[in-house]
Coordinates of C-alpha atoms and ligand atoms in Angstrom, one line a residue:
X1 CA -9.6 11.4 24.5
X2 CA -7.7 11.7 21.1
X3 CA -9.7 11.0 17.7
X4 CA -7.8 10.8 14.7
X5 CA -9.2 9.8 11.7
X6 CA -7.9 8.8 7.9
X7 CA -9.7 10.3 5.5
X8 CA -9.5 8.7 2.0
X9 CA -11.2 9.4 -1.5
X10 CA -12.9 7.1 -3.3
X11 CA -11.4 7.5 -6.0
X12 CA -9.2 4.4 -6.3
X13 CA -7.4 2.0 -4.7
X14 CA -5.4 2.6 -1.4
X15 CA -2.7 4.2 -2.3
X16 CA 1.0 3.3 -0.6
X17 CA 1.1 7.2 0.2
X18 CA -2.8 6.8 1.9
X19 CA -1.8 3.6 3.7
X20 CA 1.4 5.3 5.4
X21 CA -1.3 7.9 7.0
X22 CA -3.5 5.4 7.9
X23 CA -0.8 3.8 9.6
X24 CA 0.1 6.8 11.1
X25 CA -3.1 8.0 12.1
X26 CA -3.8 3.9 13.8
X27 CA -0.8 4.3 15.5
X28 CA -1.4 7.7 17.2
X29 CA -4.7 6.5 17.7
X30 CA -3.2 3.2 19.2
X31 CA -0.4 4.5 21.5
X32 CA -2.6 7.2 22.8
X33 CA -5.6 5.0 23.9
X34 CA -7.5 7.1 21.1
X35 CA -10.0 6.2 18.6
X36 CA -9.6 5.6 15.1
X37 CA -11.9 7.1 12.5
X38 CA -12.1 6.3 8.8
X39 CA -14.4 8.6 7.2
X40 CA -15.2 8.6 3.1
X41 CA -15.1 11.9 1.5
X42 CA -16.8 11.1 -1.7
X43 CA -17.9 14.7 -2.6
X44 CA -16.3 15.2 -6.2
X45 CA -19.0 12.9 -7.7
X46 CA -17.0 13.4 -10.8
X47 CA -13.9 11.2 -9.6
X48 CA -15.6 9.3 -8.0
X49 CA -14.8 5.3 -9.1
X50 CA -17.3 2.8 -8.0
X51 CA -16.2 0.0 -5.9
X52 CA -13.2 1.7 -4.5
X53 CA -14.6 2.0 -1.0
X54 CA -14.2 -1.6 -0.5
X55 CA -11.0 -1.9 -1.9
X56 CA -10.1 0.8 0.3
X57 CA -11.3 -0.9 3.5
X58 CA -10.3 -4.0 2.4
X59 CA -6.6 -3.0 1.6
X60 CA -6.9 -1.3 5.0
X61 CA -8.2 -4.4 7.1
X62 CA -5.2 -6.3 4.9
X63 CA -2.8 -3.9 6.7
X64 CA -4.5 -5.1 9.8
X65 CA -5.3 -1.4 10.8
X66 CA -8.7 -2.2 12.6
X67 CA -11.1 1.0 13.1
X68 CA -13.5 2.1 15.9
X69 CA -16.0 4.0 13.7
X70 CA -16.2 3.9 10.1
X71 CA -18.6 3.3 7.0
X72 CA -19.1 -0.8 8.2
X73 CA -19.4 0.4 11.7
X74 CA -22.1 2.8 13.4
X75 CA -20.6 4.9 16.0
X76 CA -22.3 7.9 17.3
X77 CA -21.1 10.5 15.1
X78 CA -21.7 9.2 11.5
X79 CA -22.6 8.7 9.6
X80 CA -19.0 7.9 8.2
X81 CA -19.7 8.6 4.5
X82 CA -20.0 12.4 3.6
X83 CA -22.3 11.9 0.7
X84 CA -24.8 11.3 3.4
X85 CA -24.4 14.0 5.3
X86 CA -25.5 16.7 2.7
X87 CA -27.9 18.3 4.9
X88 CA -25.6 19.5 7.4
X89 CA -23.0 21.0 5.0
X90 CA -26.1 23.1 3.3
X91 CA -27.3 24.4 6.8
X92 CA -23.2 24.8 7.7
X93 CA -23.1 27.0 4.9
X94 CA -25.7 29.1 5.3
X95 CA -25.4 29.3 8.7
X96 CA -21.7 31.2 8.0
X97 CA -23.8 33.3 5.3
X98 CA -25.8 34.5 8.3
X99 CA -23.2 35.8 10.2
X100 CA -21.4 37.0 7.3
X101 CA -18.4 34.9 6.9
X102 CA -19.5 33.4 3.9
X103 CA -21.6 35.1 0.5
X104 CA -23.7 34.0 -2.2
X105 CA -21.9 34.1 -5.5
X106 CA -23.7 33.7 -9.0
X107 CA -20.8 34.3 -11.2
X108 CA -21.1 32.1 -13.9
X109 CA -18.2 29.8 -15.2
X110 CA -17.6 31.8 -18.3
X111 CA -17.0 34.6 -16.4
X112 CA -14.4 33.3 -13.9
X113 CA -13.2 31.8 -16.8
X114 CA -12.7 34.9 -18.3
X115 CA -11.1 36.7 -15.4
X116 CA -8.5 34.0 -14.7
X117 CA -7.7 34.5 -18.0
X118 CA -6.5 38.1 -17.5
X119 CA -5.0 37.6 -14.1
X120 CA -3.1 35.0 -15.8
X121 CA -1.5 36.8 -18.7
X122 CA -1.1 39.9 -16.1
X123 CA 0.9 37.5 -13.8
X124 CA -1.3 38.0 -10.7
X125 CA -2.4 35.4 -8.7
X126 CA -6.1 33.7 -10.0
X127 CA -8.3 34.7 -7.4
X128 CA -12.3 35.5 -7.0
X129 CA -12.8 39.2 -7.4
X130 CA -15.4 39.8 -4.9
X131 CA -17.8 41.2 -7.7
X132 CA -20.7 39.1 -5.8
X133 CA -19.8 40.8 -2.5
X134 CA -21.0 44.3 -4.3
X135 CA -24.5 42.3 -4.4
X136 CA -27.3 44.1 -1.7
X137 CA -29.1 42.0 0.5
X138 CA -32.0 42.6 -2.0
X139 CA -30.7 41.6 -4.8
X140 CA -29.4 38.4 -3.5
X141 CA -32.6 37.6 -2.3
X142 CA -34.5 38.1 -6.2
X143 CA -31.9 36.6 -7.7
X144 CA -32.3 33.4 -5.1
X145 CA -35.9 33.7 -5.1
X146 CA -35.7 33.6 -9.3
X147 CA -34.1 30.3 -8.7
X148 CA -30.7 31.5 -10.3
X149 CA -27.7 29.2 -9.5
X150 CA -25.5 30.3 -7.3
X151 CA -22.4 28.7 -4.8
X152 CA -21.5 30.3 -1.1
X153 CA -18.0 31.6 -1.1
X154 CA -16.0 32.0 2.1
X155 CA -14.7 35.7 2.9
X156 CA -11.6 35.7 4.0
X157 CA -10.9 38.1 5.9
X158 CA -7.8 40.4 6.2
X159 CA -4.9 39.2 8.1
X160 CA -2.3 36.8 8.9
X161 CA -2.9 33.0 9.6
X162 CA -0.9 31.1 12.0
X163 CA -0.3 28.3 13.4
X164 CA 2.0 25.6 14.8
X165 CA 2.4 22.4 12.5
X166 CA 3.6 19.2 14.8
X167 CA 5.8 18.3 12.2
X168 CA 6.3 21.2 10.2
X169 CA 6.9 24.0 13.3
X170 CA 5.2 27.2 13.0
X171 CA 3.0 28.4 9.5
X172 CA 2.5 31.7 8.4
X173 CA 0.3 33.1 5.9
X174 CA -1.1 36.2 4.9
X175 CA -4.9 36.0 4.0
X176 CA -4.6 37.8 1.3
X177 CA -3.2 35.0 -0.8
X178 CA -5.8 33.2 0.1
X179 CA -9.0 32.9 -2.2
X180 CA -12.5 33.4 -0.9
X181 CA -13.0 29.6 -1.6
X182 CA -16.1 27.8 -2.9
X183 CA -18.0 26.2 0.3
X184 CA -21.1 25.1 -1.3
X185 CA -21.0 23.8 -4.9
X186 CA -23.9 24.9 -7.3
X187 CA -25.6 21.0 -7.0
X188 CA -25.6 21.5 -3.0
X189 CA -22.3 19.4 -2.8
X190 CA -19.8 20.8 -0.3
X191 CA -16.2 21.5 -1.4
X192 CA -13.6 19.3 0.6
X193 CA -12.4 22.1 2.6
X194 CA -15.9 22.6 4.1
X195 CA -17.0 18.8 4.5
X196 CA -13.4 18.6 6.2
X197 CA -13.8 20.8 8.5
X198 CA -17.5 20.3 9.5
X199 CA -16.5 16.5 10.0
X200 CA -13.8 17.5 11.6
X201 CA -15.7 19.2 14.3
X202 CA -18.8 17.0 14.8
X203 CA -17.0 14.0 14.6
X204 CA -14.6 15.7 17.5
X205 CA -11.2 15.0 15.8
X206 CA -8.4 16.2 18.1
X207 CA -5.5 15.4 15.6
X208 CA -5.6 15.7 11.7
X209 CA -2.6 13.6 10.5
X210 CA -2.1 14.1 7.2
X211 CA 0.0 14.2 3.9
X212 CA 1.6 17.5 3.0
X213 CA -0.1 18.0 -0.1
X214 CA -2.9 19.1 2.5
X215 CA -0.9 21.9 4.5
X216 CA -1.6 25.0 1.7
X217 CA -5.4 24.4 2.7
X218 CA -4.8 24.2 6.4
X219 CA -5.0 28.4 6.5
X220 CA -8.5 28.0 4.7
X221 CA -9.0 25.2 7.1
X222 CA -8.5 27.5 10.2
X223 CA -10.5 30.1 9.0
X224 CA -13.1 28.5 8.6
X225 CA -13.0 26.8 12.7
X226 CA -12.7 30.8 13.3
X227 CA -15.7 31.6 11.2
X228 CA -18.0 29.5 12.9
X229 CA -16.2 29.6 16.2
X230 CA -15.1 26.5 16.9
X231 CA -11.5 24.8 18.5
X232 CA -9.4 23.6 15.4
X233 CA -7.8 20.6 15.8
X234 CA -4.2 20.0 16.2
X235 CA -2.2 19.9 12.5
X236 CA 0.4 17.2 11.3
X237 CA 1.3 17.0 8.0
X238 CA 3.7 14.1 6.9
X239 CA 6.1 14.2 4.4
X240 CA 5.9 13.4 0.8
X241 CA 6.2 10.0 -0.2
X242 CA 9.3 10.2 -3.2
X243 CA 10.7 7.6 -5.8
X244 CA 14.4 7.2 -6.1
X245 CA 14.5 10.2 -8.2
X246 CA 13.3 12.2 -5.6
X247 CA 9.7 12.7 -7.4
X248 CA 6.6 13.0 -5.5
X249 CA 5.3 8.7 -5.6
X250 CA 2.8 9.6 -8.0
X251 CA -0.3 7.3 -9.4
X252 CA 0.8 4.9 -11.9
X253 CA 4.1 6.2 -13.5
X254 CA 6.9 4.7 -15.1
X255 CA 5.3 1.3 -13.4
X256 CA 5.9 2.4 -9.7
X257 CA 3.9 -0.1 -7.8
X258 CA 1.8 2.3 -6.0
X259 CA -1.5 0.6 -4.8
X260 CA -1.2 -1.6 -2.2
X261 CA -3.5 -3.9 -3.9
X262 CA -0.6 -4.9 -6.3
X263 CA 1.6 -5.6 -3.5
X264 CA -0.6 -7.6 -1.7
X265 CA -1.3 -9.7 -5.1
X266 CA 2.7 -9.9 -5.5
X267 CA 3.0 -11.6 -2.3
X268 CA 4.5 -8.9 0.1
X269 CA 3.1 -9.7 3.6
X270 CA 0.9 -7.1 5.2
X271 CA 3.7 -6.9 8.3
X272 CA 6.2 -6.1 6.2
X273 CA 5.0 -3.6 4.2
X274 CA 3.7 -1.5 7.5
X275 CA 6.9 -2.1 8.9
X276 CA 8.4 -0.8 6.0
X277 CA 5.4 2.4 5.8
X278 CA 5.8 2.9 9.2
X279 CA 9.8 4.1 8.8
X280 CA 9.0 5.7 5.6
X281 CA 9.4 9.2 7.6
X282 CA 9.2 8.2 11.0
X283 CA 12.5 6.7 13.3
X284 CA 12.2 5.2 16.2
X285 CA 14.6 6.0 19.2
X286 CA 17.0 3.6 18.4
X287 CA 18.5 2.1 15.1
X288 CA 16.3 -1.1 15.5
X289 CA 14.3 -1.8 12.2
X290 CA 12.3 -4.8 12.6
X291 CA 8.9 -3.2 14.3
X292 CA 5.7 -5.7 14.7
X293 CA 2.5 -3.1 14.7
X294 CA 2.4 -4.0 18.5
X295 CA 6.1 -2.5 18.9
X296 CA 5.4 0.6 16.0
X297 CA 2.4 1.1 18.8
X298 CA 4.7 1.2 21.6
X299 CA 7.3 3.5 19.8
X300 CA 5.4 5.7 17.6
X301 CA 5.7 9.2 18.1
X302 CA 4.6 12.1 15.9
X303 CA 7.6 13.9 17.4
X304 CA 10.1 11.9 15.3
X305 CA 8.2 12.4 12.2
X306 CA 10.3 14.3 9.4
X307 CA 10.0 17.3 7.4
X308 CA 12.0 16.2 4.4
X309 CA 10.6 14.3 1.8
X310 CA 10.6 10.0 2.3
X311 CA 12.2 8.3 0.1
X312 CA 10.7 4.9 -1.0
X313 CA 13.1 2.0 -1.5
X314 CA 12.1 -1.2 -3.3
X315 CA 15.0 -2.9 -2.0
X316 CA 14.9 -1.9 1.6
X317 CA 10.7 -3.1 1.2
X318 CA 12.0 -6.4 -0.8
X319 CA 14.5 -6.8 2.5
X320 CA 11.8 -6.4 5.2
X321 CA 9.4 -8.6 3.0
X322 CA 11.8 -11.7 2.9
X323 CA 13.0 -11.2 6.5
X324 CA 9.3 -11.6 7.5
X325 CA 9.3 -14.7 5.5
X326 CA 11.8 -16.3 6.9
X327 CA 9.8 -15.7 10.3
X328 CA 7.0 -17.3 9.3
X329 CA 6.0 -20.9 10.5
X330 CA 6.1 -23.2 7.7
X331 CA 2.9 -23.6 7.9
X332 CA 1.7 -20.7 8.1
X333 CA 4.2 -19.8 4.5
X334 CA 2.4 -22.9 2.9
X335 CA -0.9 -21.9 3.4
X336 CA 0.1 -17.9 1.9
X337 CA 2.1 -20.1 -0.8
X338 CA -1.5 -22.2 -1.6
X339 CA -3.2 -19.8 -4.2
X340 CA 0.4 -19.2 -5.8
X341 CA 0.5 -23.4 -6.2
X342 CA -2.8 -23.2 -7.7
X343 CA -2.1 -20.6 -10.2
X344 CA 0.6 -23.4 -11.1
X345 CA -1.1 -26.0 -11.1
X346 CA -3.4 -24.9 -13.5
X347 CA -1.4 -24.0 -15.9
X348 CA 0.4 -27.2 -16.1
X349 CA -3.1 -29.0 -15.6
X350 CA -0.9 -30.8 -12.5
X351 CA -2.7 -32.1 -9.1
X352 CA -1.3 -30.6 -6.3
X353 CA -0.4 -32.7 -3.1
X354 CA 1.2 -31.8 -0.2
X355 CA 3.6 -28.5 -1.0
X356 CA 4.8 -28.6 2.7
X357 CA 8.2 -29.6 1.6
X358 CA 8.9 -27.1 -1.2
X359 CA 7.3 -24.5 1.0
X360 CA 10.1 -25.8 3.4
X361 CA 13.5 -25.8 0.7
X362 CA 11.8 -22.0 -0.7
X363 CA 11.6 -20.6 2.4
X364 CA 14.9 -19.1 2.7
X365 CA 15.2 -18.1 -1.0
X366 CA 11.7 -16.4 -1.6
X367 CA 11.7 -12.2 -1.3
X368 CA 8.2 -12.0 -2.4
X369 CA 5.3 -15.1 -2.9
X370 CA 5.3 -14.9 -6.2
X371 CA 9.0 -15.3 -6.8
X372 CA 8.3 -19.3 -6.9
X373 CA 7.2 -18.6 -10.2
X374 CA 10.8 -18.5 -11.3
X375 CA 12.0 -21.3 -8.6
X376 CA 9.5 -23.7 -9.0
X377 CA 9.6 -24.6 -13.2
X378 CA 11.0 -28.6 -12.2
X379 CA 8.1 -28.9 -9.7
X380 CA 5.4 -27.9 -12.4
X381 CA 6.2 -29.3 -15.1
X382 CA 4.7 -32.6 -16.5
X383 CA 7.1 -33.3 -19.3
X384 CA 10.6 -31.9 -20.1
X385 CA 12.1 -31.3 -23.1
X386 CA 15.7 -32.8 -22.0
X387 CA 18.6 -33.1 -24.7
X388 CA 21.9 -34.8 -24.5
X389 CA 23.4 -31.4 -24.9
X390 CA 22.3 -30.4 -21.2
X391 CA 22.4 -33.5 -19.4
X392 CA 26.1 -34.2 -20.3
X393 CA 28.5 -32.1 -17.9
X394 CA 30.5 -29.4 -19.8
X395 CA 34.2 -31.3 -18.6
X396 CA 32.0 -35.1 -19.0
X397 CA 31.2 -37.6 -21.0
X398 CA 28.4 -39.5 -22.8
X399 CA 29.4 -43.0 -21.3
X400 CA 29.7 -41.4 -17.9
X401 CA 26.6 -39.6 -17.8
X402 CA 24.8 -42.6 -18.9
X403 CA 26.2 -44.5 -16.0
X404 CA 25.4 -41.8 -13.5
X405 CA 22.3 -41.7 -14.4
X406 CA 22.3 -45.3 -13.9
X407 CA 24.0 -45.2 -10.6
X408 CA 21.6 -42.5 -8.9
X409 CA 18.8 -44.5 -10.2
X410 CA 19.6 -47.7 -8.7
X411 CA 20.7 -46.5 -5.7
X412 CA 17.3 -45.1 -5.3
X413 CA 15.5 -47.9 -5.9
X414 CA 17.6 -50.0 -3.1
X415 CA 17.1 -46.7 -0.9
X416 CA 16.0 -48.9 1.2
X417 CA 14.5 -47.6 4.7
X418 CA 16.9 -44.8 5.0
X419 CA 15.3 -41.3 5.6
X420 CA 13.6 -39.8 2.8
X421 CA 15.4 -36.4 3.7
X422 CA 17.8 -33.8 2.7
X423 CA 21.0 -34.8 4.2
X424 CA 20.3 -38.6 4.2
X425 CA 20.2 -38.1 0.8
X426 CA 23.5 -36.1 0.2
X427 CA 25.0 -39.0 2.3
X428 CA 23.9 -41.6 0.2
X429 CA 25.0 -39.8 -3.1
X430 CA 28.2 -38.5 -1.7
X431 CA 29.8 -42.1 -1.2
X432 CA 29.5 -42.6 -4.7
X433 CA 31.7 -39.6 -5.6
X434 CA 34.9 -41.1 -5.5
X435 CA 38.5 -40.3 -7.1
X436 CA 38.4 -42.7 -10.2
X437 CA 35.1 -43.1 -10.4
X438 CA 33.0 -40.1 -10.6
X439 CA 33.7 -36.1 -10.1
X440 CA 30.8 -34.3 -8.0
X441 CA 30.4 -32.5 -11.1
X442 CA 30.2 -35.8 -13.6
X443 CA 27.7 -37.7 -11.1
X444 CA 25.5 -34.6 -9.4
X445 CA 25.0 -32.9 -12.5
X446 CA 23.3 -35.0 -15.1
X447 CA 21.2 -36.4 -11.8
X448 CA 20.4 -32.4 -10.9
X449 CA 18.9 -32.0 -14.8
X450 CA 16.7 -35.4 -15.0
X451 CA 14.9 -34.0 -11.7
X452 CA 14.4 -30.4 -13.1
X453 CA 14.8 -30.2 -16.6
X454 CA 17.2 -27.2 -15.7
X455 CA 20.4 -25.8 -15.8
X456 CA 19.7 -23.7 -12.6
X457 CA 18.2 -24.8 -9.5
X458 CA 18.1 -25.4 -6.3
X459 CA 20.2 -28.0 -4.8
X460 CA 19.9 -31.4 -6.3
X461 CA 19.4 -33.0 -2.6
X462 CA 16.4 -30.6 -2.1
X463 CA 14.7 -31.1 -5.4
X464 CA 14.8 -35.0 -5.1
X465 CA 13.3 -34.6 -1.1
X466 CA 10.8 -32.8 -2.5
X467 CA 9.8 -34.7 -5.8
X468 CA 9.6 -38.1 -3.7
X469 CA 11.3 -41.2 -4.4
X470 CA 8.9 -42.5 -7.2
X471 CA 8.9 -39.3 -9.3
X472 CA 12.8 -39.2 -8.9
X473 CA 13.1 -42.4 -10.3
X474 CA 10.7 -41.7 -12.6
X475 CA 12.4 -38.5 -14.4
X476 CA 15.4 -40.3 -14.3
X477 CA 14.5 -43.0 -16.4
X478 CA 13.4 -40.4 -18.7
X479 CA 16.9 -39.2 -18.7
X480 CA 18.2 -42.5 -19.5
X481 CA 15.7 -43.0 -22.3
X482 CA 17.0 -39.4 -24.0
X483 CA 20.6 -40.3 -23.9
X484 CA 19.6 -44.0 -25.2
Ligands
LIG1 N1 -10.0 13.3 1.3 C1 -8.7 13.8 1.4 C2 -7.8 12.8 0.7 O1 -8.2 12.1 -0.1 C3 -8.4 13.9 2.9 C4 -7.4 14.9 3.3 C5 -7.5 15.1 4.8 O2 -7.1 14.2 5.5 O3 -7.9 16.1 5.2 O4 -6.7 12.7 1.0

């Protein structure tokens, strides 16, 4: 059975760059009747950021990329959280001392300070020099019995290293780039590369799926599986996530949105955005775009995964979000619209009622939730500062726009028992545009400004359907009164 597994740090929120793997690793895992694994590796205590886990999981569970094991679920090989799994990285390490893969170093920091100094300003690459490895059995075993500090090293060993990437094709390295890495930290901490690969093996991951800023420690990776004799996993690395100008999607720069947190709070829908992640280096057969995650299931393959860098485009994710909008139900939209009201609300001190009918005349219009900010002013506004100046057409009059004002307001209040709806209304109002009498332009707009206050907005048939006949003939009494 295939095990994949995504493998974040908490060291912040999900990333958009983290949520793509994820995604990727779910949908292997998916497709391939797999499990999927989400396992914490919190061993650099020093970036560690409490309270990042759950907003982690939580961003994850937002995406609607359920796991099989993890931190909030007991399966049989956590547990899921490598902070808790100390022990076994200590007796990993010294087991691969034992059979001499591995060495006790004591250096101390201002020493390999020091020396990557020099190999610096000699232009060599900064590597460990091995002066521990001179150390005899003896004198490793005073200096551990003195209690002196000390961390375990990996040897590497001479060589080539290679392998075959499922993206990236075949990988070739000679070992003697490589540095005889730190396995075991001085505080008994493991180093990534060792707490990777021990999790790795004992929680029997068959696939490691993950970004390319991981491949130059693969080599290290697969030395290590041949130190201590154990089948590596399969490799895919997926291509960097870039910004428009072909940069690496970094954290926080030049406000790129880059936690999915913030898109979430914007008001981009979870299905969009993995639609979105999901073609962010991947293509499907075809040139189909919309995916649900049941069809990205269905389709995914790592096979059509790219080498070359993924560019991410806020107007291709803007798209997909307002396509998936339009697909909602309505009421599904007004209940995601409901916190977005609120916020409104309150800041106008307003009661909210029913919303179902702006929900409705938005629906088309809206890329992201929150864009009802901007759309929704006339709906959340209690009083309006209306002049003359912008109720009176540019090409019209004073006279006339009192008397369309007049007009609309009368003919709502013998509205009768018409239907209280879009077109019923434009029927209503149309009649009244007639050669002689009123221009679309002289009667529409001054009624268009009582109901909203604005110079822009949506149609005026849709504002007054949504305002109701008694606050339509309220505001535009108020209109009458400012032109009075
Ligand atoms: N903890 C690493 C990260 O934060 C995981 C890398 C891997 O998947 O091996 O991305």
């Amino acid at each position: 059975m295939f095990r994949v597994r995504f493998a974040p740090s908490p060291t912040g929120e999900l990333h958009i760059g983290g949520a793509r793997t994820a995604l990727y690793n779910y949908l292997f895992a998916r497709k391939n009747k797999g499990k999927f694994i989400i396992r914490i590796e919190d061993t650099d205590q020093e970036r560690f950021v409490p309270g990042s886990l759950d907003r982690i999981l939580q961003g994850l569970k937002w995406l609607g990329l359920e796991w099989d094991e993890g931190p909030d679920i007991k399966g049989e090989f956590g547990p899921y959280i490598q902070s808790e799994r100390l022990e076994l990285y200590q007796k990993y390490a010294h087991e691969l001392v034992d059979k001499g893969s591995a060495y006790y170093c004591f250096c101390e920091l201002s020493r390999l300070e020091i020396l990557r100094e020099l190999q610096q300003s000699q232009k060599q690459p900064t590597k460990y020099d091995r002066e521990c490895l001179k150390l005899t059995p003896d004198n490793v075993k005073e200096r551990l019995a003195r209690g002196e500090k000390f961390v375990i090293r990996l040897k590497v060993p001479e060589g080539k290293t290679i392998f075959t990437d499922k993206v990236r094709g075949e990988v070739c390295v000679d070992n003697s780039n490589l540095d005889d890495q730190v396995l075991l930290k001085s505080d008994g901490f493991p180093t990534y590369h060792l707490a990777n690969v021990v999790d790795d093996h004992l929680m029997q991951i068959t696939h490691v799926i993950r970004g390319e800023e991981w491949l130059p420690s693969t080599p290290k990776h697969l030395l290590l599986y041949e130190a201590f004799g154990w089948q590596p996993p399969e490799f895919a690395h997926l291509p960097n996530v870039l910004n428009d100008k072909r940069a690496k999607l970094s954290k926080r720069k030049d406000g790129e949105a880059v936690w999915v947190q913030t898109y979430e709070r914007d008001g981009f829908l979870p299905e969009a955005l993995t639609n979105f992640l999901a073609l962010l280096g991947w293509h499907p057969q075809d040139d189909r775009e919309i995916f649900s995650l049941e069809e990205l299931v269905k389709e995914f393959d790592l096979d059509r995964v790219q080498k070359g860098g993924a560019i991410f485009s806020m107007q291709k994710l803007r798209w997909f979000n307002a396509e998936y909008i339009k697909k909602l139900t309505l009421v599904k939209l007004d209940n995601l619209l409901k916190p977005f009201y609120k916020a409104l609300a309150q800041t106008t001190g307003q009661k909210i009622g029913t919303t179902r009918a702006l929900t409705q005349i938005l629906q088309s219009r809206l890329i992201i939730l929150k864009d009802i900010n901007e759309f929704t002013h006339w709906y959340f506004v209690s009083d309006f500062k209306l002049t003359a100046d912008i109720l009176i057409p540019k090409a019209g009059n004073l006279a006339k726009t009192k008397s369309a004002l007049q007009l609309a307001y009368e003919l709502l209040i013998d509205y009768g028992d018409k239907k209280w709806e879009v077109e019923e209304l434009r029927n209503a109002f149309e009649v009244l545009v007639r050669p002689g009498t009123f221009t679309r332009g002289e009667l529409l707009w001054p009624v268009r400004v009582a109901l909203t206050g604005e110079r822009q907005s949506p149609d005026v048939f849709e504002v007054a359907f949504v305002l109701g006949r008694e606050e339509c003939l309220k505001r535009l009494l108020d209109a009458q009164k400012v032109l009075a």
